mmCIF file of C-alpha atoms in Angstrom:
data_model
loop_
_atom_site.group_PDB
_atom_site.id
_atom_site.type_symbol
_atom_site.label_atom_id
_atom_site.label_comp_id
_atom_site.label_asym_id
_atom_site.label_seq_id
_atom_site.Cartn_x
_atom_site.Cartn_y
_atom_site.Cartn_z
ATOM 1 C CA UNK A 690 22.834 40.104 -69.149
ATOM 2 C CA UNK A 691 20.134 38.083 -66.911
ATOM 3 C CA UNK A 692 20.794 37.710 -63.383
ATOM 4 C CA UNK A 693 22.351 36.275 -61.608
ATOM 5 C CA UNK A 694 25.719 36.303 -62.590
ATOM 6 C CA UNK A 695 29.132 36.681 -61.455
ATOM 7 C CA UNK A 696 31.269 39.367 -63.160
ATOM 8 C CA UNK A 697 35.522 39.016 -62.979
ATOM 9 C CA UNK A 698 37.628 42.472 -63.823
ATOM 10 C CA UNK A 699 40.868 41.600 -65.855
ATOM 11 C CA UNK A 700 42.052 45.268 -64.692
ATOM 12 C CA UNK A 701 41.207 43.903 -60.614
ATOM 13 C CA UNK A 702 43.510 40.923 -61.631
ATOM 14 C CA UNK A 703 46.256 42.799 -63.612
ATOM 15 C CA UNK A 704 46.157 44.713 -60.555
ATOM 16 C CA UNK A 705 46.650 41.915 -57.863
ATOM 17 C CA UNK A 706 48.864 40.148 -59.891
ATOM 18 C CA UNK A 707 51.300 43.209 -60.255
ATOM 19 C CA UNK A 708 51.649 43.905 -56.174
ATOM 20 C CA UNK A 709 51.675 39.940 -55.841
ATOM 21 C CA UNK A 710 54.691 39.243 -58.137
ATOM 22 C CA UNK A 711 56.263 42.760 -57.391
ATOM 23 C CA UNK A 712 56.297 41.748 -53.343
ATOM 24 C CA UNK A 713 58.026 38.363 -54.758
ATOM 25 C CA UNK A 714 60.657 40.215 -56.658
ATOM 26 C CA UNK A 715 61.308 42.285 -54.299
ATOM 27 C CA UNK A 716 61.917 39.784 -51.180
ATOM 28 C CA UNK A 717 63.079 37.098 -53.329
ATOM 29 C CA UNK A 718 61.071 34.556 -52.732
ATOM 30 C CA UNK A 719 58.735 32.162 -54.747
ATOM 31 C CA UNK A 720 54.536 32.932 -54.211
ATOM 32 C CA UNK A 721 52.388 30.707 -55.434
ATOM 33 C CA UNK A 722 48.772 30.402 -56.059
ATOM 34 C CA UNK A 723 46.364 28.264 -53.848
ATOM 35 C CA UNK A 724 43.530 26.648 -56.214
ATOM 36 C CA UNK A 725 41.284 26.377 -52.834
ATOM 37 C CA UNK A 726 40.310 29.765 -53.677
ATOM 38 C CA UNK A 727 40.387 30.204 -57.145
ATOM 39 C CA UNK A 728 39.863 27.625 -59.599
ATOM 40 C CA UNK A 729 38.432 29.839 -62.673
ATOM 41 C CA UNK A 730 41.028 28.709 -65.247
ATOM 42 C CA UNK A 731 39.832 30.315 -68.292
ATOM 43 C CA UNK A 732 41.309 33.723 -66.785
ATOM 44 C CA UNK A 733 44.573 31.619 -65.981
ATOM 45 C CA UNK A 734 46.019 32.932 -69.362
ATOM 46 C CA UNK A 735 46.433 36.458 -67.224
ATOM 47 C CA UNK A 736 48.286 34.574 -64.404
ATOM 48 C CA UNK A 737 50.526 32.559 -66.945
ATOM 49 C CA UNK A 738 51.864 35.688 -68.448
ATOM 50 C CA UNK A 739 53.087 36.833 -64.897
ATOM 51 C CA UNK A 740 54.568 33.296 -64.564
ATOM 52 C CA UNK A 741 52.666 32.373 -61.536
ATOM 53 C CA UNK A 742 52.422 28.799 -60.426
ATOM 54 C CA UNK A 743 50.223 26.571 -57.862
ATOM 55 C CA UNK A 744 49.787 24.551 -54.848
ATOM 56 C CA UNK A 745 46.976 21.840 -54.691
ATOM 57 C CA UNK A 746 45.289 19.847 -51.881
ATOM 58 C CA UNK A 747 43.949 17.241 -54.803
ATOM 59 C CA UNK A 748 44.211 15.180 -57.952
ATOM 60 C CA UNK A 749 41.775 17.590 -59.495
ATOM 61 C CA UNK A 750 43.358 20.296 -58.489
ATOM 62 C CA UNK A 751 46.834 19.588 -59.035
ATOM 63 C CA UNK A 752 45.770 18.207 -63.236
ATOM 64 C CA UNK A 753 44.385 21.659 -63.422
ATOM 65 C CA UNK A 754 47.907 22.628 -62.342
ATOM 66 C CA UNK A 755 49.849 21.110 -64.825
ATOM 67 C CA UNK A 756 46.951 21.354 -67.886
ATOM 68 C CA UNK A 757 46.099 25.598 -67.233
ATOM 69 C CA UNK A 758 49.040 26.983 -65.399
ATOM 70 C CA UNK A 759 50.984 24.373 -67.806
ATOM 71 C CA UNK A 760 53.532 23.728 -64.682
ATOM 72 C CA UNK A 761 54.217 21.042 -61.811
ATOM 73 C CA UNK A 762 52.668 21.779 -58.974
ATOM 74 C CA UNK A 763 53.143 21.865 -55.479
ATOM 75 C CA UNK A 764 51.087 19.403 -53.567
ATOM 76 C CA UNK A 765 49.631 19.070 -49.819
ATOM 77 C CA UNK A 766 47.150 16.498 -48.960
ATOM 78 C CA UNK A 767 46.197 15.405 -45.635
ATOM 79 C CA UNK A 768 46.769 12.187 -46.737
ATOM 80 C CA UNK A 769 47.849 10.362 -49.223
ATOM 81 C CA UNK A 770 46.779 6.550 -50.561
ATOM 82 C CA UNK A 771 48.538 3.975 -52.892
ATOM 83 C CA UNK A 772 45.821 4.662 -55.138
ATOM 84 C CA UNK A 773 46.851 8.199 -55.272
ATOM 85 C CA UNK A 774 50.807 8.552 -54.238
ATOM 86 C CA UNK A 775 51.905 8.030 -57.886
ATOM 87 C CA UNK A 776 49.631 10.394 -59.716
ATOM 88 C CA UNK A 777 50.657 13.231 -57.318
ATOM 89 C CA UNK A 778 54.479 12.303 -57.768
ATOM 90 C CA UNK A 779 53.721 12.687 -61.622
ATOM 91 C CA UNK A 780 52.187 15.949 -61.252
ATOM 92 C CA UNK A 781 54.492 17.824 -58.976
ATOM 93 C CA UNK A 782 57.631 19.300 -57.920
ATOM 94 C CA UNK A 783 57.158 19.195 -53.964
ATOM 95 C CA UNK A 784 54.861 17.037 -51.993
ATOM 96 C CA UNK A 785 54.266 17.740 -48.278
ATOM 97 C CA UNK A 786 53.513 15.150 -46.038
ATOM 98 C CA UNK A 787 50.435 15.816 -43.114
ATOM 99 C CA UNK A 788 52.233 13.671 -40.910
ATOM 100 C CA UNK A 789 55.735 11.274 -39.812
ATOM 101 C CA UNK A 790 53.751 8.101 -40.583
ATOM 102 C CA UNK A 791 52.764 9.379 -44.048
ATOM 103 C CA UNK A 792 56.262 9.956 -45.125
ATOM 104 C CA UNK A 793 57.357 6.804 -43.408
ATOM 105 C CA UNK A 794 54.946 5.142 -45.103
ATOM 106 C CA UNK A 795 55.427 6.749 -48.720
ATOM 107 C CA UNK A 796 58.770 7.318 -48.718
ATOM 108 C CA UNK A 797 60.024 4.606 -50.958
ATOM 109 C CA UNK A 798 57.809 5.227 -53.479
ATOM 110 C CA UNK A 799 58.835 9.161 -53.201
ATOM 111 C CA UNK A 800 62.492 7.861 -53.708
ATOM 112 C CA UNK A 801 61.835 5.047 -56.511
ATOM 113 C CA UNK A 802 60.159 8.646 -58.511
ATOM 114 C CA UNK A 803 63.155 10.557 -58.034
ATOM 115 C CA UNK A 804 65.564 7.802 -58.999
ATOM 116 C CA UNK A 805 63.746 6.980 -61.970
ATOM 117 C CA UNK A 806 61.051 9.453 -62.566
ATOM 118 C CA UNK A 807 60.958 12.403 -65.601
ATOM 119 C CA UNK A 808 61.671 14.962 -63.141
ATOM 120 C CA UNK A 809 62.532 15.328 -59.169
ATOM 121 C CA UNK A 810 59.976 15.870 -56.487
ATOM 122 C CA UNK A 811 61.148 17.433 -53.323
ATOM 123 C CA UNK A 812 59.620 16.152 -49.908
ATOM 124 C CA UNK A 813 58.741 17.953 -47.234
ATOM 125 C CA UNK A 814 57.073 17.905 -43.746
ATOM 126 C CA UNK A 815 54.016 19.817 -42.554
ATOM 127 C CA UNK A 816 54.759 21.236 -39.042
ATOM 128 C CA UNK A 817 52.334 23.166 -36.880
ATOM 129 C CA UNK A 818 54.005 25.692 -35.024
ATOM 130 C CA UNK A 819 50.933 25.755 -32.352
ATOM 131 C CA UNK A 820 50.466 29.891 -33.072
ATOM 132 C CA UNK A 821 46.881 31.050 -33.136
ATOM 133 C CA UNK A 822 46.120 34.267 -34.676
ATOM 134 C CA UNK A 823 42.649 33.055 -36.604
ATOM 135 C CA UNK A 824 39.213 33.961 -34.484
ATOM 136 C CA UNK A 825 37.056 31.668 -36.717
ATOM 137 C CA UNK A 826 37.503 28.218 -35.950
ATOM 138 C CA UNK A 827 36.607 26.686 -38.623
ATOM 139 C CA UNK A 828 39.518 28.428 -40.552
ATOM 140 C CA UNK A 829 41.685 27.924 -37.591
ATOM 141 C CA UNK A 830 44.563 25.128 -38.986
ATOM 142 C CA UNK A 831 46.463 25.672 -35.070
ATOM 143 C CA UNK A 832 43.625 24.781 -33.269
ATOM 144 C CA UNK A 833 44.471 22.229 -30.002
ATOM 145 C CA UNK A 834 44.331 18.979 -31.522
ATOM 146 C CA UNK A 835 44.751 20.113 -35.091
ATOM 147 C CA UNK A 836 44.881 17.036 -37.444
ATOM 148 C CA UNK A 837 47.378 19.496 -39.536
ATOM 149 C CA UNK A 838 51.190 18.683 -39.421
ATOM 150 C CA UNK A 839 53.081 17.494 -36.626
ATOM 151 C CA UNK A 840 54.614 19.535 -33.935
ATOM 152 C CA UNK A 841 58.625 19.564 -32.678
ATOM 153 C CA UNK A 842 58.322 16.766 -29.865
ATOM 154 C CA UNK A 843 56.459 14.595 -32.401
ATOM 155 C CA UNK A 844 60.050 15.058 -34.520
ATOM 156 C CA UNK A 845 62.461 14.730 -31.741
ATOM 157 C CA UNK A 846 66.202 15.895 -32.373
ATOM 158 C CA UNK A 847 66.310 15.277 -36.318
ATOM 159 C CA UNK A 848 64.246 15.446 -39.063
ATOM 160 C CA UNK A 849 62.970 12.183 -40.736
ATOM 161 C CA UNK A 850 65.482 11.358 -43.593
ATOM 162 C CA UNK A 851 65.056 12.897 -46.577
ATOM 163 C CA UNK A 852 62.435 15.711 -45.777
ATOM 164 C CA UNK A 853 64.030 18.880 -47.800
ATOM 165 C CA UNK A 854 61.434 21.273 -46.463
ATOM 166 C CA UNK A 855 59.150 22.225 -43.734
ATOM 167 C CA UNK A 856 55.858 23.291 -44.796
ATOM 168 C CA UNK A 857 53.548 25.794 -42.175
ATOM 169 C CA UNK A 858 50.154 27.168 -42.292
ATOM 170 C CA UNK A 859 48.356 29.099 -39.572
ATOM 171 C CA UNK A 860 47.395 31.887 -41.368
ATOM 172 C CA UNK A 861 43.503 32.875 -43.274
ATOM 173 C CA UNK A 862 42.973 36.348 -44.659
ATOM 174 C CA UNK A 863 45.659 37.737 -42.331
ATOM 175 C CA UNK A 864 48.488 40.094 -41.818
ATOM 176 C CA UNK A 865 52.159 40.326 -41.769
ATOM 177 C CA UNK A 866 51.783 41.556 -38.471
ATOM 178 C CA UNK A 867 50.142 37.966 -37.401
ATOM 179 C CA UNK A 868 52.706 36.238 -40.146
ATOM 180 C CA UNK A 869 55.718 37.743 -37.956
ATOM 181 C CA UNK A 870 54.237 36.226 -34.592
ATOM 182 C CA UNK A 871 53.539 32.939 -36.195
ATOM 183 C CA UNK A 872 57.006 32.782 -37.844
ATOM 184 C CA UNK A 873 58.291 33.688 -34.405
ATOM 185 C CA UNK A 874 56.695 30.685 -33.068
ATOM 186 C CA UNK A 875 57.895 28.603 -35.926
ATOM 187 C CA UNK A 876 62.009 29.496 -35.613
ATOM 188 C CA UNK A 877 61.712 28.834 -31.776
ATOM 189 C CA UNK A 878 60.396 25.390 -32.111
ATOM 190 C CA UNK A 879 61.669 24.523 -35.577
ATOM 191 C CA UNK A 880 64.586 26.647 -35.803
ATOM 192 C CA UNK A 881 67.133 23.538 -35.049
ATOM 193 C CA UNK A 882 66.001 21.874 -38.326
ATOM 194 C CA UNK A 883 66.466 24.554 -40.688
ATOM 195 C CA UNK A 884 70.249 23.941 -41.210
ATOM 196 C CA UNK A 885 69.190 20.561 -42.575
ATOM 197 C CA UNK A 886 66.201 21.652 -45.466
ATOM 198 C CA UNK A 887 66.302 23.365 -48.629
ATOM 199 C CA UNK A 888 63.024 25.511 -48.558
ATOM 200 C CA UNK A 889 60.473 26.588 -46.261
ATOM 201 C CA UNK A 890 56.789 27.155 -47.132
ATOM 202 C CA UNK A 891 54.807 29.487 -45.217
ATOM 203 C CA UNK A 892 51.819 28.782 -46.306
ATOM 204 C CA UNK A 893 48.628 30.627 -47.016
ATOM 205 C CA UNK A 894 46.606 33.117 -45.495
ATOM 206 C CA UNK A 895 48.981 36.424 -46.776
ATOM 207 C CA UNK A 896 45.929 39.328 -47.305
ATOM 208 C CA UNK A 897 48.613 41.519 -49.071
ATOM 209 C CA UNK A 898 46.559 42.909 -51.861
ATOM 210 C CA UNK A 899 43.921 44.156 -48.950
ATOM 211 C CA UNK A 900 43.834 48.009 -48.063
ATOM 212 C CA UNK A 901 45.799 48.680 -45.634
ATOM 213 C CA UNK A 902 48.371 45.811 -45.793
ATOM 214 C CA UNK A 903 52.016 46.689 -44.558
ATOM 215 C CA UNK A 904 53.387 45.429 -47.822
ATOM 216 C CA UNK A 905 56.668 47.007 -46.509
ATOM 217 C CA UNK A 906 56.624 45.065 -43.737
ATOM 218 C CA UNK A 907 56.413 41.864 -45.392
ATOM 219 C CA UNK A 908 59.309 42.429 -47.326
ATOM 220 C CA UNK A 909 60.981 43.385 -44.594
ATOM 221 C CA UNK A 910 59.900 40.315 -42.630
ATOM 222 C CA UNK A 911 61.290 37.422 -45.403
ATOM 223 C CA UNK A 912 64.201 39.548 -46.193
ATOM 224 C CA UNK A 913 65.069 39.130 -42.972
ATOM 225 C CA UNK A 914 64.309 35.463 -42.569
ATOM 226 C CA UNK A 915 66.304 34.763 -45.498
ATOM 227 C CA UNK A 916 69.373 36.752 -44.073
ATOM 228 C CA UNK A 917 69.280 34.375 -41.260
ATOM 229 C CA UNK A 918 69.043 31.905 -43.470
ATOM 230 C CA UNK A 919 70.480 32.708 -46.800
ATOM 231 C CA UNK A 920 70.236 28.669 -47.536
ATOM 232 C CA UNK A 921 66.414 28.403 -47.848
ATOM 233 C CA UNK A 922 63.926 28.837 -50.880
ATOM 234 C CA UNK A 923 61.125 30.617 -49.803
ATOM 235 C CA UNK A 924 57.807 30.055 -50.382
ATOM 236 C CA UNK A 925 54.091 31.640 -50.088
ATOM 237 C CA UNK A 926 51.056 30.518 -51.024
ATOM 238 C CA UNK A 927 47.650 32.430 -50.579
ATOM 239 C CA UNK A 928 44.551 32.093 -52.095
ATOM 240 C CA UNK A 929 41.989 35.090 -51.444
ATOM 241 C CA UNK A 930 45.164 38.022 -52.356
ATOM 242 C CA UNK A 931 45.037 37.155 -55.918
ATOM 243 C CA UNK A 932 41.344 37.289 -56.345
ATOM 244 C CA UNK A 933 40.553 39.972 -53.429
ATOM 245 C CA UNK A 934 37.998 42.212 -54.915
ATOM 246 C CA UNK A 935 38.529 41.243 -58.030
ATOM 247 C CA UNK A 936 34.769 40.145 -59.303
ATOM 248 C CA UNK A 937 31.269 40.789 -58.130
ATOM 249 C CA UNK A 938 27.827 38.405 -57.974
ATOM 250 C CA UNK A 939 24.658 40.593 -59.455
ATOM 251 C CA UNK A 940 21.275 39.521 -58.573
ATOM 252 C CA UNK A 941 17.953 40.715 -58.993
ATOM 253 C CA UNK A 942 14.734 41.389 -56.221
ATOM 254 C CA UNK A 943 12.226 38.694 -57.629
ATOM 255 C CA UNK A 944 9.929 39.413 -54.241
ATOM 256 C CA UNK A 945 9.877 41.539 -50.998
ATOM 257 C CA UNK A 946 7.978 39.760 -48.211
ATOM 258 C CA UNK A 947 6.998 41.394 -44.904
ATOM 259 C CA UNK A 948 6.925 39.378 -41.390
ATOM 260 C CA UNK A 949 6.117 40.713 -38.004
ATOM 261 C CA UNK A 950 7.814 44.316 -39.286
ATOM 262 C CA UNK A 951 10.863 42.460 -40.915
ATOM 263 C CA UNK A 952 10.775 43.360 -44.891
ATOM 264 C CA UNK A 953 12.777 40.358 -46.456
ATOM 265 C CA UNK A 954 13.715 40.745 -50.327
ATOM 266 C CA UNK A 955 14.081 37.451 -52.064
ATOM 267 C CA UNK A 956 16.675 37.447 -54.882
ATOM 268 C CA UNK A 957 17.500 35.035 -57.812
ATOM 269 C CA UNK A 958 20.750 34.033 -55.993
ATOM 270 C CA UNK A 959 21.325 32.378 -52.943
ATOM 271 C CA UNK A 960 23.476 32.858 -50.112
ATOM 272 C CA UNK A 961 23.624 28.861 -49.395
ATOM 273 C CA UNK A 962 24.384 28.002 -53.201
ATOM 274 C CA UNK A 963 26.508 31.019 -54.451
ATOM 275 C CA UNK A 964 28.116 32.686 -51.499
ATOM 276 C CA UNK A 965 28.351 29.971 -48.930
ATOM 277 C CA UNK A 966 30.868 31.573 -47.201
ATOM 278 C CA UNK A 967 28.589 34.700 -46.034
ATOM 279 C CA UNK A 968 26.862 31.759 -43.993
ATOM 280 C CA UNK A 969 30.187 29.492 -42.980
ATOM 281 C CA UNK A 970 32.415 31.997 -42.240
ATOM 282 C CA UNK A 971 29.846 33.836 -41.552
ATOM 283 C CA UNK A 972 30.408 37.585 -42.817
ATOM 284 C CA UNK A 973 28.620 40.251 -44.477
ATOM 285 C CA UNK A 974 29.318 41.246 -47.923
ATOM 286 C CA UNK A 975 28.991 45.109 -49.168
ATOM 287 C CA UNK A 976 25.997 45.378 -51.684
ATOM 288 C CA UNK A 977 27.277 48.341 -53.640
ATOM 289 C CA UNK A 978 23.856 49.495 -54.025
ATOM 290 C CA UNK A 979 22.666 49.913 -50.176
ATOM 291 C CA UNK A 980 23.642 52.692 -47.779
ATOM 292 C CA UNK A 981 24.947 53.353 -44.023
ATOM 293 C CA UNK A 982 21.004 54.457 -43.436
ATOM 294 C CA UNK A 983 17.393 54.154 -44.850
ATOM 295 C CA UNK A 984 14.731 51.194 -45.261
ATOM 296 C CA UNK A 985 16.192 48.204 -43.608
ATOM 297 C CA UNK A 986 15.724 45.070 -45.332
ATOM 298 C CA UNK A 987 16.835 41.552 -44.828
ATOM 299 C CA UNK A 988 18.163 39.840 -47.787
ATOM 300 C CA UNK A 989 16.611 36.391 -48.593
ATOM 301 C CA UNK A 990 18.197 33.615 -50.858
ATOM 302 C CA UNK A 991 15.707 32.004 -53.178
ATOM 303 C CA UNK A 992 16.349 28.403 -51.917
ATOM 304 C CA UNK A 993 14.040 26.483 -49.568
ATOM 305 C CA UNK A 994 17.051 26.503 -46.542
ATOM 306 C CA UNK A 995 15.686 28.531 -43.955
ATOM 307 C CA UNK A 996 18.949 30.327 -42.685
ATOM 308 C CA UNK A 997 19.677 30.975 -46.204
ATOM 309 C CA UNK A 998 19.411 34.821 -45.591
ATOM 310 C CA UNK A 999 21.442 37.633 -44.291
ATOM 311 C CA UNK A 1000 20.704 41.412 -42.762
ATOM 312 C CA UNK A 1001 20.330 43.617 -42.434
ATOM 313 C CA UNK A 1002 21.065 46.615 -45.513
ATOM 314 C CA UNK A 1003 19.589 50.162 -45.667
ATOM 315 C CA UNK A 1004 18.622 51.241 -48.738
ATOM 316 C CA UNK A 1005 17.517 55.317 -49.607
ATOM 317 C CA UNK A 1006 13.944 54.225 -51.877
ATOM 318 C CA UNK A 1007 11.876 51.050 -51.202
ATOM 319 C CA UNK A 1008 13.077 47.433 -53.094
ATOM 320 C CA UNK A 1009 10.973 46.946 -56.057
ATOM 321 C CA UNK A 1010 10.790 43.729 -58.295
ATOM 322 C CA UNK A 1011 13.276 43.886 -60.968
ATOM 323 C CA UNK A 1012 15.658 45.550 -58.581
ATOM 324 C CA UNK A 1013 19.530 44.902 -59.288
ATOM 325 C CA UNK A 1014 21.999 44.079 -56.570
ATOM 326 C CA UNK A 1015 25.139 44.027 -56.588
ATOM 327 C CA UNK A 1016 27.215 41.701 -54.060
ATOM 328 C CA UNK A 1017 30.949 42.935 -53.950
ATOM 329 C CA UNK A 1018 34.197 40.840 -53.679
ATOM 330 C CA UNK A 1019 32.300 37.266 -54.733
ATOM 331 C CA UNK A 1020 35.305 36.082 -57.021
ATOM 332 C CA UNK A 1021 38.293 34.525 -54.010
ATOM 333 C CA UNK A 1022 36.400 31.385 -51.835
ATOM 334 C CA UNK A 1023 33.437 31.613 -54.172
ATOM 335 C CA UNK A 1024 33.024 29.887 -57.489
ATOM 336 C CA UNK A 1025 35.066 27.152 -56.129
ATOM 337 C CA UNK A 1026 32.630 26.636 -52.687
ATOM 338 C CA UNK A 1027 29.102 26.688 -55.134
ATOM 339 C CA UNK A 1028 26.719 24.084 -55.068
ATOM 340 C CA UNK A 1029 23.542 23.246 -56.580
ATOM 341 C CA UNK A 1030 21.255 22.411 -53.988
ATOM 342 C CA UNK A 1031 17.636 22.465 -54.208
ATOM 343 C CA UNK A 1032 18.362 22.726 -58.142
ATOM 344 C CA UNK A 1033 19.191 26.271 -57.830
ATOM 345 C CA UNK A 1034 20.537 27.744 -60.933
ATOM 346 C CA UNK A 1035 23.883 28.191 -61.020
ATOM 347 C CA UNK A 1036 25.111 31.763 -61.866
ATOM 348 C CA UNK A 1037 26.774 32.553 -65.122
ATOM 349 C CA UNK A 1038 30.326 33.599 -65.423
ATOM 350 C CA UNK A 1039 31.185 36.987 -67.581
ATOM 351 C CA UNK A 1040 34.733 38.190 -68.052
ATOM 352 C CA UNK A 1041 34.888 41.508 -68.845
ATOM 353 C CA UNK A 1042 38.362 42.365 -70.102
ATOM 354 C CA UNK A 1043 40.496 45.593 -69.885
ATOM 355 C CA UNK A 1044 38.620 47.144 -72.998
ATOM 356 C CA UNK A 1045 35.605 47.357 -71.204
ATOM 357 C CA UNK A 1046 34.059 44.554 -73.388
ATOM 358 C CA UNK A 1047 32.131 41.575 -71.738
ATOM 359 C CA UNK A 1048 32.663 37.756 -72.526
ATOM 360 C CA UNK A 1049 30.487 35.297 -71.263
ATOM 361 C CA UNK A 1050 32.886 32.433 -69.786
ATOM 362 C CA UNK A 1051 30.183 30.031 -68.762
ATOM 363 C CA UNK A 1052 26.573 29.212 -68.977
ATOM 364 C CA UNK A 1053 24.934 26.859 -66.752
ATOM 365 C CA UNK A 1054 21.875 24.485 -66.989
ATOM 366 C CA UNK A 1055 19.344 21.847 -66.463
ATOM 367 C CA UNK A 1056 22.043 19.621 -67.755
ATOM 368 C CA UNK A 1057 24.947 20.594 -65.577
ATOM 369 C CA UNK A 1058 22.767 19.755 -62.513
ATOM 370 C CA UNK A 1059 21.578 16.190 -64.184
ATOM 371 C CA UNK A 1060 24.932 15.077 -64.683
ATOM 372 C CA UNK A 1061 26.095 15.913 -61.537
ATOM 373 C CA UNK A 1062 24.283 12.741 -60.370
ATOM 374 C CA UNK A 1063 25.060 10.499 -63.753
#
């Protein structure tokens, strides 16, 4: 197989998608999977059989919805248009609204759909319950003057008629330990509208398929919630615990450069076109083939950005050309955040299935990055 490519593990999925579903069972509520991190739908056939569906933040996303994962959809946008308000009606069963005005303003056609439409969409109301357990800003949805959902003195003493749900998210790649402070937040300010919904959706951001997640304790947690009140469909929606760890990006050393001591190897991938989030978020990913000591070496995408590098990594011998590396966990935030810049080429996409056989899912090429601009 020539580099670079990514590699997803149908036994990493199968695995994910049995905790995932088993935590659902098990609490009784309804989790869903968030598109924003995983798009890949020719492996949806593995999430179909486990009867998973979806929430989208887009047209695009929601038709992949209803075409791969063959269901309605639940939709969030942070706003909607007249151009747009019908398609997303067509494609879902709940809608969230961003804001009062946007349901104010929408709300008619929401009813006219559910009076006439094929099937029922259920509105509901994105709240922010003002609780800040993210350290990355950028990622951070209850930052002050968050242009996500509204907050309790925006709503006053009653809901706007006709919400059926309150919709939260303040969580990224977190705990139940944080989900059990923000929920804490969200009963004390939203508690007094609760009587008066059908479901509550809590969002994404739930890291359960990470080592070391209290799985117990999530159960625990909604169990609990949903003793309180028995009334409400439940609701989760992460993106990065189906596809934690689940597929890897392998590149190869095409050059090592030294600078003022600093020994830089370039590879055939690049951090700014295939793993944009090692540079956004910014983290660090595990190359399986470094150590904890040896020859340090920068890593160096092969793109013309100049930040588009990361180190450093200790490897035992020196980097050679030809040199295979192996960049772990590049399946969740990662194929769906590529871009082509510079003309870089894009990365393959192998499946390799339970067997142990490999399938190639896609090949990229001088075309794909022509018709981009068409």
């Amino acid at each position: 197989m020539n580099t670079p490519y990514y590699i997803v593990y149908e036994t990493r999925l199968r695995r994910n998608l049995e905790l995932i579903t088993s935590v659902a069972r098990e609490a009784g509520v309804e989790i869903i999977m968030a598109f924003k991190a995983n798009a890949l739908w020719k492996t949806f056939h593995l999430f179909r059989a486990y009867g998973v569906k979806s929430t989208a933040s887009s047209l695009n996303e929601m038709e992949l919805g209803n075409d791969e994962l063959r269901s309605l959809v639940h939709t969030y946008c942070p706003a909607y248009t007249p151009a747009t308000i019908g398609r997303y009606l067509a494609g879902s069963s709940h809608i969230t609204f961003n804001s009062i005005s946007q349901w104010e303003r929408f709300r008619e056609e929401v009813e006219a759909f559910n009076n006439n439409g094929p099937h029922y969409v259920s509105p509901g109301l994105r709240v922010n319950p003002q609780c800040s357990v993210i350290e990355t800003d950028i990622y951070n949805p209850a930052l002050p003057g968050s242009r996500f959902g509204v907050t309790a003195d925006q709503i006053g003493d009653s809901l706007p008629r006709g919400i059926e749900g309150l919709h939260f998210h303040s969580l990224c790649e977190s705990s139940s330990y944080d989900l059990e402070k923000v929920l804490n937040a969200f009963e004390e300010q939203f508690g007094r509208y609760l009587p008066s919904v059908k479901w509550v959706n809590m969002g994404g951001g739930h890291l359960m398929t990470r080592t070391g997640y209290d799985t117990a304790h999530l159960v625990n947690l909604l169990k609990d919630f949903k003793a309180r009140y028995p009334w409400l469909h439940v609701i989760l929606e992460p993106g990065s615990a189906w596809t934690w760890r689940t597929g890897d990006l392998v590149c190869s050393v095409v050059d090592v450069v030294e600078n003022q001591g600093v020994k830089t190897a370039i590879i055939d991938g690049s951090f700014a076109c295939h793993m944009p989030d090692c540079l956004e978020m910014p983290y660090k990913p595990a190359i399986s083939e470094s150590d904890t000591e040896g020859i340090p070496y920068r890593i160096g995408g092969n793109s013309c950005l100049s930040g588009d590098f990361i180190g450093d990594w200790y490897f035992n011998t020196p980097l050679k050309i030809g040199d295979r590396l192996t960049f772990e966990d590049m399946n969740h935030y990662t194929t769906v955040k590529t871009n082509m810049f510079n003309g870089i080429q894009h990365p393959d996409i192998v499946f390799e299935q339970a067997d142990g056989s490999q399938r190639l899912l896609r090949h990229f090429d001088y075309e794909d990055y022509k018709n981009r601009m068409d």
